[in-house]
PDB file of C-alpha atoms in Angstrom:
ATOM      1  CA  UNK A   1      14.365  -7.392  -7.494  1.00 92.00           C
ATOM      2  CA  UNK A   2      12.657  -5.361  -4.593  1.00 97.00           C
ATOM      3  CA  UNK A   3       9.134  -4.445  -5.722  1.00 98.00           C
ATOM      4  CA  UNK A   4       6.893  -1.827  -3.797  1.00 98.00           C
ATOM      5  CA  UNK A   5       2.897  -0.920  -4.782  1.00 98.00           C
ATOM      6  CA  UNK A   6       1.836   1.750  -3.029  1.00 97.00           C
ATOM      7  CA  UNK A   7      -1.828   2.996  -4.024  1.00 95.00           C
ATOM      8  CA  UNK A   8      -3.801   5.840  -2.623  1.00 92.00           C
ATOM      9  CA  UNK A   9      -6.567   4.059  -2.950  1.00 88.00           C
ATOM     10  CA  UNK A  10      -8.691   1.716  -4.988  1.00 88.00           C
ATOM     11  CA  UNK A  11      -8.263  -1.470  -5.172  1.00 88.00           C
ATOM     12  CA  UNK A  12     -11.037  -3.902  -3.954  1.00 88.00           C
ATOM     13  CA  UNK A  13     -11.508  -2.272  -0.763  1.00 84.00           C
ATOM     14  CA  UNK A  14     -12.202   0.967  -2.300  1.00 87.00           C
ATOM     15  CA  UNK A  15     -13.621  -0.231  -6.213  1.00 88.00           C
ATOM     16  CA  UNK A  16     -14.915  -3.553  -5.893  1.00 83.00           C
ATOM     17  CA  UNK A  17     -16.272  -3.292  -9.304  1.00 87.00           C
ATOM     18  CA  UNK A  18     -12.744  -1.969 -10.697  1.00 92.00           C
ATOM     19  CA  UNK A  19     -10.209  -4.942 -10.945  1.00 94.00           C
ATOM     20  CA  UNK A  20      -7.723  -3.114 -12.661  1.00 96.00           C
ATOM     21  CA  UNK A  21      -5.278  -2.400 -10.264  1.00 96.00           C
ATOM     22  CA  UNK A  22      -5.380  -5.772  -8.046  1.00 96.00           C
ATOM     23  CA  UNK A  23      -5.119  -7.731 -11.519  1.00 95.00           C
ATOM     24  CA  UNK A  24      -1.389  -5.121 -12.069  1.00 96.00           C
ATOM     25  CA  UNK A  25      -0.762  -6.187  -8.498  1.00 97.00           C
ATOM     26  CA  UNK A  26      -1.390 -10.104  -9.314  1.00 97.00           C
ATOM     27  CA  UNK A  27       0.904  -9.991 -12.703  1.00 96.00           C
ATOM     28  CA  UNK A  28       3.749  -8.424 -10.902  1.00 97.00           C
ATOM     29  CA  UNK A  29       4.734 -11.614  -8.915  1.00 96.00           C
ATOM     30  CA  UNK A  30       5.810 -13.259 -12.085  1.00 94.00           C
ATOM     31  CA  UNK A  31       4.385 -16.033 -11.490  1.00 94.00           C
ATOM     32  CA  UNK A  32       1.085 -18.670 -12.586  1.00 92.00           C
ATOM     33  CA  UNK A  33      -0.652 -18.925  -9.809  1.00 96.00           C
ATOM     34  CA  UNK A  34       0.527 -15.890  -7.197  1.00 98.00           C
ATOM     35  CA  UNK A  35       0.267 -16.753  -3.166  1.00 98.00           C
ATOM     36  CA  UNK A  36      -1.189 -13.249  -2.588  1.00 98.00           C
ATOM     37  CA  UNK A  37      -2.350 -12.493   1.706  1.00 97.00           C
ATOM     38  CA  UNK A  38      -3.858  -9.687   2.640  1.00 97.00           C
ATOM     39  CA  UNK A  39      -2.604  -7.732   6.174  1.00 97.00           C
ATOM     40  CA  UNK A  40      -5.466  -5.870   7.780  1.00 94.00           C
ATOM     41  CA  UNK A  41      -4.108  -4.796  10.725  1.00 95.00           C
ATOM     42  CA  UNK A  42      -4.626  -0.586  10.399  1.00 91.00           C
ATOM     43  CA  UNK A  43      -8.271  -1.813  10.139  1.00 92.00           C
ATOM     44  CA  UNK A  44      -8.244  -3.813  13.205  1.00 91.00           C
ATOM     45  CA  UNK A  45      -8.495  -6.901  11.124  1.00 92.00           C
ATOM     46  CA  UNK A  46     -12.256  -5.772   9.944  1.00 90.00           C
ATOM     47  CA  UNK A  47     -13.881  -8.988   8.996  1.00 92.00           C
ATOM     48  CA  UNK A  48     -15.719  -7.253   6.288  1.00 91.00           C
ATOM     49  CA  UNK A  49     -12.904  -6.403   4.477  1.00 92.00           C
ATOM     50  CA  UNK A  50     -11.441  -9.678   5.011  1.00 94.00           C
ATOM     51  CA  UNK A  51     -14.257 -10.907   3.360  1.00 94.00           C
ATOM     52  CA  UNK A  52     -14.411  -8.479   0.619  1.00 94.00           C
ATOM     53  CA  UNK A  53     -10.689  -9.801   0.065  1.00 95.00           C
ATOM     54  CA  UNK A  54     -11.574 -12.805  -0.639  1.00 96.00           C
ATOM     55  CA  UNK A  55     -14.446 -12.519  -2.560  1.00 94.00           C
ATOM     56  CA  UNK A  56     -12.231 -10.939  -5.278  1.00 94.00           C
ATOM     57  CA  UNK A  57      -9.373 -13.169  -5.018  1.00 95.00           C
ATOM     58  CA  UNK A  58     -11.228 -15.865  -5.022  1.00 95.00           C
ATOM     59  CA  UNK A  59     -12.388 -15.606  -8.379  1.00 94.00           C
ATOM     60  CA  UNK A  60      -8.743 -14.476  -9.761  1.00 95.00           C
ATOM     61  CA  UNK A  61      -6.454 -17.450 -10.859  1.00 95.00           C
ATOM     62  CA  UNK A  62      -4.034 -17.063  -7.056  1.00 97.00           C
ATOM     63  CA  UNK A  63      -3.890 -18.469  -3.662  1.00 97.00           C
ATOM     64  CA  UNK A  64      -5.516 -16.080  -1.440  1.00 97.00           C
ATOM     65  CA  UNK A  65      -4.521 -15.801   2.291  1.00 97.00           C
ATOM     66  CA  UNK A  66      -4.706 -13.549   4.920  1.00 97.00           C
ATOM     67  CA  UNK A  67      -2.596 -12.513   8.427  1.00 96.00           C
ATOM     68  CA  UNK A  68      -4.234 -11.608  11.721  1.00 94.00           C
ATOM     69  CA  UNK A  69      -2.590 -10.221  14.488  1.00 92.00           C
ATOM     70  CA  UNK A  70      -5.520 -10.493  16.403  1.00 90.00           C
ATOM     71  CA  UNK A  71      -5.716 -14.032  15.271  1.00 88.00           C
ATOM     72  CA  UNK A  72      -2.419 -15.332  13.920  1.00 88.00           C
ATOM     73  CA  UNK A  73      -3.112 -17.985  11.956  1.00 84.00           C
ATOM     74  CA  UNK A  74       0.279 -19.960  12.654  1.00 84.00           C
ATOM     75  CA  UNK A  75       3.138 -19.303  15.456  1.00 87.00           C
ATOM     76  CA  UNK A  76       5.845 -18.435  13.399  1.00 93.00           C
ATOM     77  CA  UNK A  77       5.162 -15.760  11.501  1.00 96.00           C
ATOM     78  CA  UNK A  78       7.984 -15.736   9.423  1.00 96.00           C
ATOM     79  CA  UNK A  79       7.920 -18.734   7.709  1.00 96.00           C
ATOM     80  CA  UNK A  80       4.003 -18.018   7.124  1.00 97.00           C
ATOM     81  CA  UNK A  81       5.306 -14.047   5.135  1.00 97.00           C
ATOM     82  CA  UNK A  82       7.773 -15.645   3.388  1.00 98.00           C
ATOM     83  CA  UNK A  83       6.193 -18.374   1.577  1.00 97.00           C
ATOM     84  CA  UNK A  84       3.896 -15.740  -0.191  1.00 98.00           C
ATOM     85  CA  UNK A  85       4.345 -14.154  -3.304  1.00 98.00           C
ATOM     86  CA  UNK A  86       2.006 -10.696  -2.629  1.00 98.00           C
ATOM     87  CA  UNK A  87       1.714  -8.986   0.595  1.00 98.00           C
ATOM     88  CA  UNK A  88      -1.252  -6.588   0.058  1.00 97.00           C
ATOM     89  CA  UNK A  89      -1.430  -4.300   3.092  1.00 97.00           C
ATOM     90  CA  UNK A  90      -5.085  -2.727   3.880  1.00 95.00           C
ATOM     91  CA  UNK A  91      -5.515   1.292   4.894  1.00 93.00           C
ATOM     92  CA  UNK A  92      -7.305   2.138   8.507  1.00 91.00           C
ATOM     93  CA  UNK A  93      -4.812   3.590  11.166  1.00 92.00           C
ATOM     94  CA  UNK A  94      -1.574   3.661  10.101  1.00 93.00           C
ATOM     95  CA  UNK A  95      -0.125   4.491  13.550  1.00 92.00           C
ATOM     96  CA  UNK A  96      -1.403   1.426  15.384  1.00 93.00           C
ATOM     97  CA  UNK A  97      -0.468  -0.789  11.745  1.00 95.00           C
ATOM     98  CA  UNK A  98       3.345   0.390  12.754  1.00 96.00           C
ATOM     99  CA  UNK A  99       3.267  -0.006  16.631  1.00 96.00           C
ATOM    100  CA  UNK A 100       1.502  -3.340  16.013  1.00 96.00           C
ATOM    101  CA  UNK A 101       3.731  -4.323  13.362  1.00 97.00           C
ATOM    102  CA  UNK A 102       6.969  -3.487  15.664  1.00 96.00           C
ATOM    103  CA  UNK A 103       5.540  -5.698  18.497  1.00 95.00           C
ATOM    104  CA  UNK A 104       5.659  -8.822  16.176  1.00 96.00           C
ATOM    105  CA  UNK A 105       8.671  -7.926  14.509  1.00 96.00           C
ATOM    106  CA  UNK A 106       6.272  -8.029  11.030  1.00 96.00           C
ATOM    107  CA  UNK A 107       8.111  -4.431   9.845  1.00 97.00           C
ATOM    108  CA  UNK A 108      11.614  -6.800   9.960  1.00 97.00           C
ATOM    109  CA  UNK A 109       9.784 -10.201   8.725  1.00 97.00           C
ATOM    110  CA  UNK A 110       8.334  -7.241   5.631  1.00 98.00           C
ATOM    111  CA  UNK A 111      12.203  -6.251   4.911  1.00 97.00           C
ATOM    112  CA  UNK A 112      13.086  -9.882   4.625  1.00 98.00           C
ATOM    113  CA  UNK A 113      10.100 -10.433   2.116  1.00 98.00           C
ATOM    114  CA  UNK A 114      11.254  -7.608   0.201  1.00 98.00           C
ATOM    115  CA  UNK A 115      14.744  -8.857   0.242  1.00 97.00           C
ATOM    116  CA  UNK A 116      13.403 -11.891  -0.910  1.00 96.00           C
ATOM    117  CA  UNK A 117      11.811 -10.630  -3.916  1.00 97.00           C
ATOM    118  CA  UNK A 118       7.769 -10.521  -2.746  1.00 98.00           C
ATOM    119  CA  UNK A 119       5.917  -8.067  -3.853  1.00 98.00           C
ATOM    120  CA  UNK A 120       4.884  -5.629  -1.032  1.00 98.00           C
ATOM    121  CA  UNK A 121       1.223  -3.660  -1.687  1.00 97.00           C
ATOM    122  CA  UNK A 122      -0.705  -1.483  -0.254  1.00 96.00           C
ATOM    123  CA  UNK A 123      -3.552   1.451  -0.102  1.00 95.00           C
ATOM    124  CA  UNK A 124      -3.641   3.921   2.104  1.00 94.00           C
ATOM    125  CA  UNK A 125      -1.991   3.194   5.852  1.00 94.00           C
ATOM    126  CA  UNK A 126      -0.907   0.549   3.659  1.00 96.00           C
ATOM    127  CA  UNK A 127       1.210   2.883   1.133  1.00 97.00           C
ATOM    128  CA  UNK A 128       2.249   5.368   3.957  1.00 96.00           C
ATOM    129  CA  UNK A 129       3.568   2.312   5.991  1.00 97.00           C
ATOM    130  CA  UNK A 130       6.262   1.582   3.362  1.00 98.00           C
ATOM    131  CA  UNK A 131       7.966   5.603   3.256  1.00 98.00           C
ATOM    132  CA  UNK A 132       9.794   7.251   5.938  1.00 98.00           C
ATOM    133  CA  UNK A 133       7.233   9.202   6.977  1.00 97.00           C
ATOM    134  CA  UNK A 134       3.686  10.280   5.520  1.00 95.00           C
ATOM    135  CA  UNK A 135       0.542  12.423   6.556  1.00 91.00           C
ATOM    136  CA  UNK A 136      -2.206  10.698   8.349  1.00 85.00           C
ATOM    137  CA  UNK A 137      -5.185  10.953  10.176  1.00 79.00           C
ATOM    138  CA  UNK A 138      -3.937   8.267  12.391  1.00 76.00           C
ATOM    139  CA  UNK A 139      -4.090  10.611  15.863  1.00 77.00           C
ATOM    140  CA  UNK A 140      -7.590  11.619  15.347  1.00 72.00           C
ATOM    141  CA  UNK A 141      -9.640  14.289  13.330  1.00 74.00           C
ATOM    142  CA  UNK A 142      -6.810  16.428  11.334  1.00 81.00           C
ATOM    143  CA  UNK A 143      -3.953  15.250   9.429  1.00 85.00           C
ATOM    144  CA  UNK A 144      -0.355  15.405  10.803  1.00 84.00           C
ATOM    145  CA  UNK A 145       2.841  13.976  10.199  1.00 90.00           C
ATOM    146  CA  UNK A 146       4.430  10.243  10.526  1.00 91.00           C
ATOM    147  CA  UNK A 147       6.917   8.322  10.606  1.00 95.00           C
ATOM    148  CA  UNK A 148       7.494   5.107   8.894  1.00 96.00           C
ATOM    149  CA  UNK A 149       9.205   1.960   8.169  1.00 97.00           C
ATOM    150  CA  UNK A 150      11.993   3.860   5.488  1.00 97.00           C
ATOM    151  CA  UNK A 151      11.495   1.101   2.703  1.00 98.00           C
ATOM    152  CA  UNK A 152      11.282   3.780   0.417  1.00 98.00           C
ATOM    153  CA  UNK A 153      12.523   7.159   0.596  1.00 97.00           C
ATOM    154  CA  UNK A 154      10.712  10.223   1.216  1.00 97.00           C
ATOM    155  CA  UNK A 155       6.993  10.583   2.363  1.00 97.00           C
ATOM    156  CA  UNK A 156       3.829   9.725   1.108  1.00 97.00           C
ATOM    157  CA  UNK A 157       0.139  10.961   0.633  1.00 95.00           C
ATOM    158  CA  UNK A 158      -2.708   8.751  -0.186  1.00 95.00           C
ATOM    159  CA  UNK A 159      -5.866   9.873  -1.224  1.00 93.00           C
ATOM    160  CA  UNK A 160      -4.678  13.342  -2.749  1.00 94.00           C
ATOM    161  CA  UNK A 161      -8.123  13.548  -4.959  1.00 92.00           C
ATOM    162  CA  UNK A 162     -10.254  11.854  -2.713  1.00 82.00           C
ATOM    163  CA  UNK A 163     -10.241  13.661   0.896  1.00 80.00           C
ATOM    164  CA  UNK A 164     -10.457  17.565   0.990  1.00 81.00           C
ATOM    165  CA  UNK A 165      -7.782  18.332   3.547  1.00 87.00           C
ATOM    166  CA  UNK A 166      -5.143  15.775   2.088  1.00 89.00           C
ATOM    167  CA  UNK A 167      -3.737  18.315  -0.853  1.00 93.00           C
ATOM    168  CA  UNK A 168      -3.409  21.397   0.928  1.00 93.00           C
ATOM    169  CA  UNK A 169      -2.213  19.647   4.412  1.00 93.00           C
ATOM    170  CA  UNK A 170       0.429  17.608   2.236  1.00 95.00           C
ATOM    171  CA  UNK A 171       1.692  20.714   0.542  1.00 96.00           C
ATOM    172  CA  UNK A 172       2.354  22.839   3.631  1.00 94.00           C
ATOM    173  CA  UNK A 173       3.788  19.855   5.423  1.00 95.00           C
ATOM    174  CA  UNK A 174       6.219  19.921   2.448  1.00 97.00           C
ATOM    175  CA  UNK A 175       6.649  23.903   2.105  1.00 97.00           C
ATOM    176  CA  UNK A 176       6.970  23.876   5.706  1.00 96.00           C
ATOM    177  CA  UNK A 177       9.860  21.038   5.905  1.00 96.00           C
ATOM    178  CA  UNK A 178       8.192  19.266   8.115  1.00 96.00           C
ATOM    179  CA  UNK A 179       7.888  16.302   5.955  1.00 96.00           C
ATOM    180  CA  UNK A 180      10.618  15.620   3.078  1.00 97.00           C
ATOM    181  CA  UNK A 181       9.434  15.662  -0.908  1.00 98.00           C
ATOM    182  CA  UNK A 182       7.465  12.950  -1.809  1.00 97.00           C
ATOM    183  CA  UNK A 183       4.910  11.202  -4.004  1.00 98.00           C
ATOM    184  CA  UNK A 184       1.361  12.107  -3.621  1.00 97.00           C
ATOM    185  CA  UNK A 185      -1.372   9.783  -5.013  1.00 97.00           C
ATOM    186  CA  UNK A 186      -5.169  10.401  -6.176  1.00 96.00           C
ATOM    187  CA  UNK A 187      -7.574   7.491  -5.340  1.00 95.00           C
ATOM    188  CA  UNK A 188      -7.193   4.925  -8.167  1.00 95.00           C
ATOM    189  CA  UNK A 189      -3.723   5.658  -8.649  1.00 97.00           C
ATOM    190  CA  UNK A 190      -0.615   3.297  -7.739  1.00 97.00           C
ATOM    191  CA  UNK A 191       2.772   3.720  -7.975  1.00 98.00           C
ATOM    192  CA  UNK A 192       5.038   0.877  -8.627  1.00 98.00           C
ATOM    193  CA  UNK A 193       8.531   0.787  -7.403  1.00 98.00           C
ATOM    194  CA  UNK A 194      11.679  -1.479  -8.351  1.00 97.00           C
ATOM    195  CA  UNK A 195      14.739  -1.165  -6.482  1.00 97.00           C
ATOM    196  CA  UNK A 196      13.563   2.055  -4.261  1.00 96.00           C
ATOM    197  CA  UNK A 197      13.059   3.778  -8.034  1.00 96.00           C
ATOM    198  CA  UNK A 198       9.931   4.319  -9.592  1.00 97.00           C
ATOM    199  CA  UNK A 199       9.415   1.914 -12.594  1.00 96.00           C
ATOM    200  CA  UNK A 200       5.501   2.632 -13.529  1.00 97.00           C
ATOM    201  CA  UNK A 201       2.459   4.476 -12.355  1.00 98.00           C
ATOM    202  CA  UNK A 202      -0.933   3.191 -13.147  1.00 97.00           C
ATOM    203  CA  UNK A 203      -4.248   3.890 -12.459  1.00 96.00           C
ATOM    204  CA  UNK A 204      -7.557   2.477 -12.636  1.00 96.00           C
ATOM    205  CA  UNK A 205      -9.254   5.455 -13.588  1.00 94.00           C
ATOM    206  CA  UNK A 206      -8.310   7.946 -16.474  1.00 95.00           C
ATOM    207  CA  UNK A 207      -8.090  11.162 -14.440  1.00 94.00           C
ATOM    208  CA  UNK A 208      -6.376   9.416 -11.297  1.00 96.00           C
ATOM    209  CA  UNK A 209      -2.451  10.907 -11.238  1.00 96.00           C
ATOM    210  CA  UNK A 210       0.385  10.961  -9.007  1.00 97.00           C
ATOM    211  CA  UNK A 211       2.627  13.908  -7.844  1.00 98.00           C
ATOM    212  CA  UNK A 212       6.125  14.398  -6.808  1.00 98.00           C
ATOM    213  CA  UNK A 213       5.462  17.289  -4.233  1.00 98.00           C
ATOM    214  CA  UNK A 214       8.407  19.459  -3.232  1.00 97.00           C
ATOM    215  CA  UNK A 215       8.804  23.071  -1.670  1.00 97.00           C
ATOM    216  CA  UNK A 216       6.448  25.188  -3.924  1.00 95.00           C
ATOM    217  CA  UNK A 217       6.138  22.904  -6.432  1.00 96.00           C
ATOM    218  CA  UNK A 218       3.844  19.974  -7.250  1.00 97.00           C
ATOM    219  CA  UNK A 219       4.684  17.939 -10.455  1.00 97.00           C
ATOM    220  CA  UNK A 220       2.204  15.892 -12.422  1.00 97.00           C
ATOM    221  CA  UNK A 221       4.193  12.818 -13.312  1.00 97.00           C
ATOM    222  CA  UNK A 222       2.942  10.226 -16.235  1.00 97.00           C
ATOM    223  CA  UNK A 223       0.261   8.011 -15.489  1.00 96.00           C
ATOM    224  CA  UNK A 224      -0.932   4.910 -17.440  1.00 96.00           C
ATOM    225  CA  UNK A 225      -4.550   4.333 -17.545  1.00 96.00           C
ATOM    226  CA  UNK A 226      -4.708   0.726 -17.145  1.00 95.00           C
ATOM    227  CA  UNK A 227      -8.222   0.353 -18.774  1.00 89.00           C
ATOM    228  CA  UNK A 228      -6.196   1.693 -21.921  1.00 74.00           C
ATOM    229  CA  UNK A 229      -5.617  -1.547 -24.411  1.00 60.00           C
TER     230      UNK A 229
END
């Protein structure tokens, strides 16, 4: 089974008070005590959110762990990916994420872990990365088009609710066929693939959605509210 989280944001990098969504992402491995590791390379490895990583995981029942490129914490790099359970990806510039992860080979050691059945995650850069191609802000001050890795098909927007310009930019990039249909995604909401299909979207908020975003037409798909019991 080939599981994909891609969120457009949340998460504790985004709602540190709002465990919600990490707690989905923890379940989802299946197993008692998850080996989840955090990649923050589209932040440049920021040691604050490495921290902030770990002060949530920490207190969840899992194995928390993270991967520098900056600072790799072993030589082989495969071995270390494919021991874990979770790969949860962190947002910053998607762009230099890709280039960076290329370099290593970490975008083949990724298809491996999928193949293996660990859960991939990720917010932001970290949900684009997954797609074949997404709108980012990776190139500077305005949003434009990307490609990606091609784990899943189609493109990507994070952040739909939560940034001005990412709606209307999104949907012209669409209209426009510059960038193929895809799934758009508020801030709090995640969208959980199996197999390259999408199983479940959650949220941690009740008005957070995702979209499936076509030529003229944006479609509100069904969202659980994970706060729901």
């Amino acid at each position: 089974m080939k599981q994909i989280i891609a969120m457009g944001g949340g998460g504790f990098l985004m709602e540190p008070e709002n465990p919600l969504l990490d707690r989905y992402i923890l379940k989802q491995a299946g197993k008692e005590k998850p080996k989840i590791c955090y990649v923050g390379t589209a932040s440049g490895d920021a040691e604050s959110l490495i921290q902030n990583f770990y002060k949530f995981f920490n207190e969840e029942y899992c194995e928390p762990s993270h991967l520098s490129l900056f600072k790799p914490p072993v030589r082989d790099l495969e071995s270390y990916v494919l021991e874990k359970d979770i790969i949860y990806v962190g947002g910053g510039n998607t762009k230099n994420l890709l280039v960076l992860w290329r370099e290593w080979g970490l975008d083949e050691i990724f298809r491996k872990a999928l193949d293996q059945g660990i859960v991939l995650a990720g917010i932001s850069a970290g949900s684009i990365c997954w797609f074949e191609e997404g709108v980012t802000d990776s190139y500077g001050d305005k949003l434009e088009p990307l490609k990606a890795l091609g784990f899943l098909s189609g493109s990507n927007c994070p952040h739909y609710d939560g940034e001005a310009e990412r709606r209307p930019t999104y949907r012209k990039l669409v209209d426009d066929a510059i960038l193929q249909p895809g799934i758009a995604a508020d801030d709090g909401a995640a969208i959980h693939y199996i197999d390259g299909t999408i199983k479940k979207i959650v949220s941690s908020r009740p008005d957070a959605k995702a979209y499936f975003v076509s030529p003229g037409n944006e479609e509100e798909l069904v969202t659980h509210y994970l706060g729901n019991k």
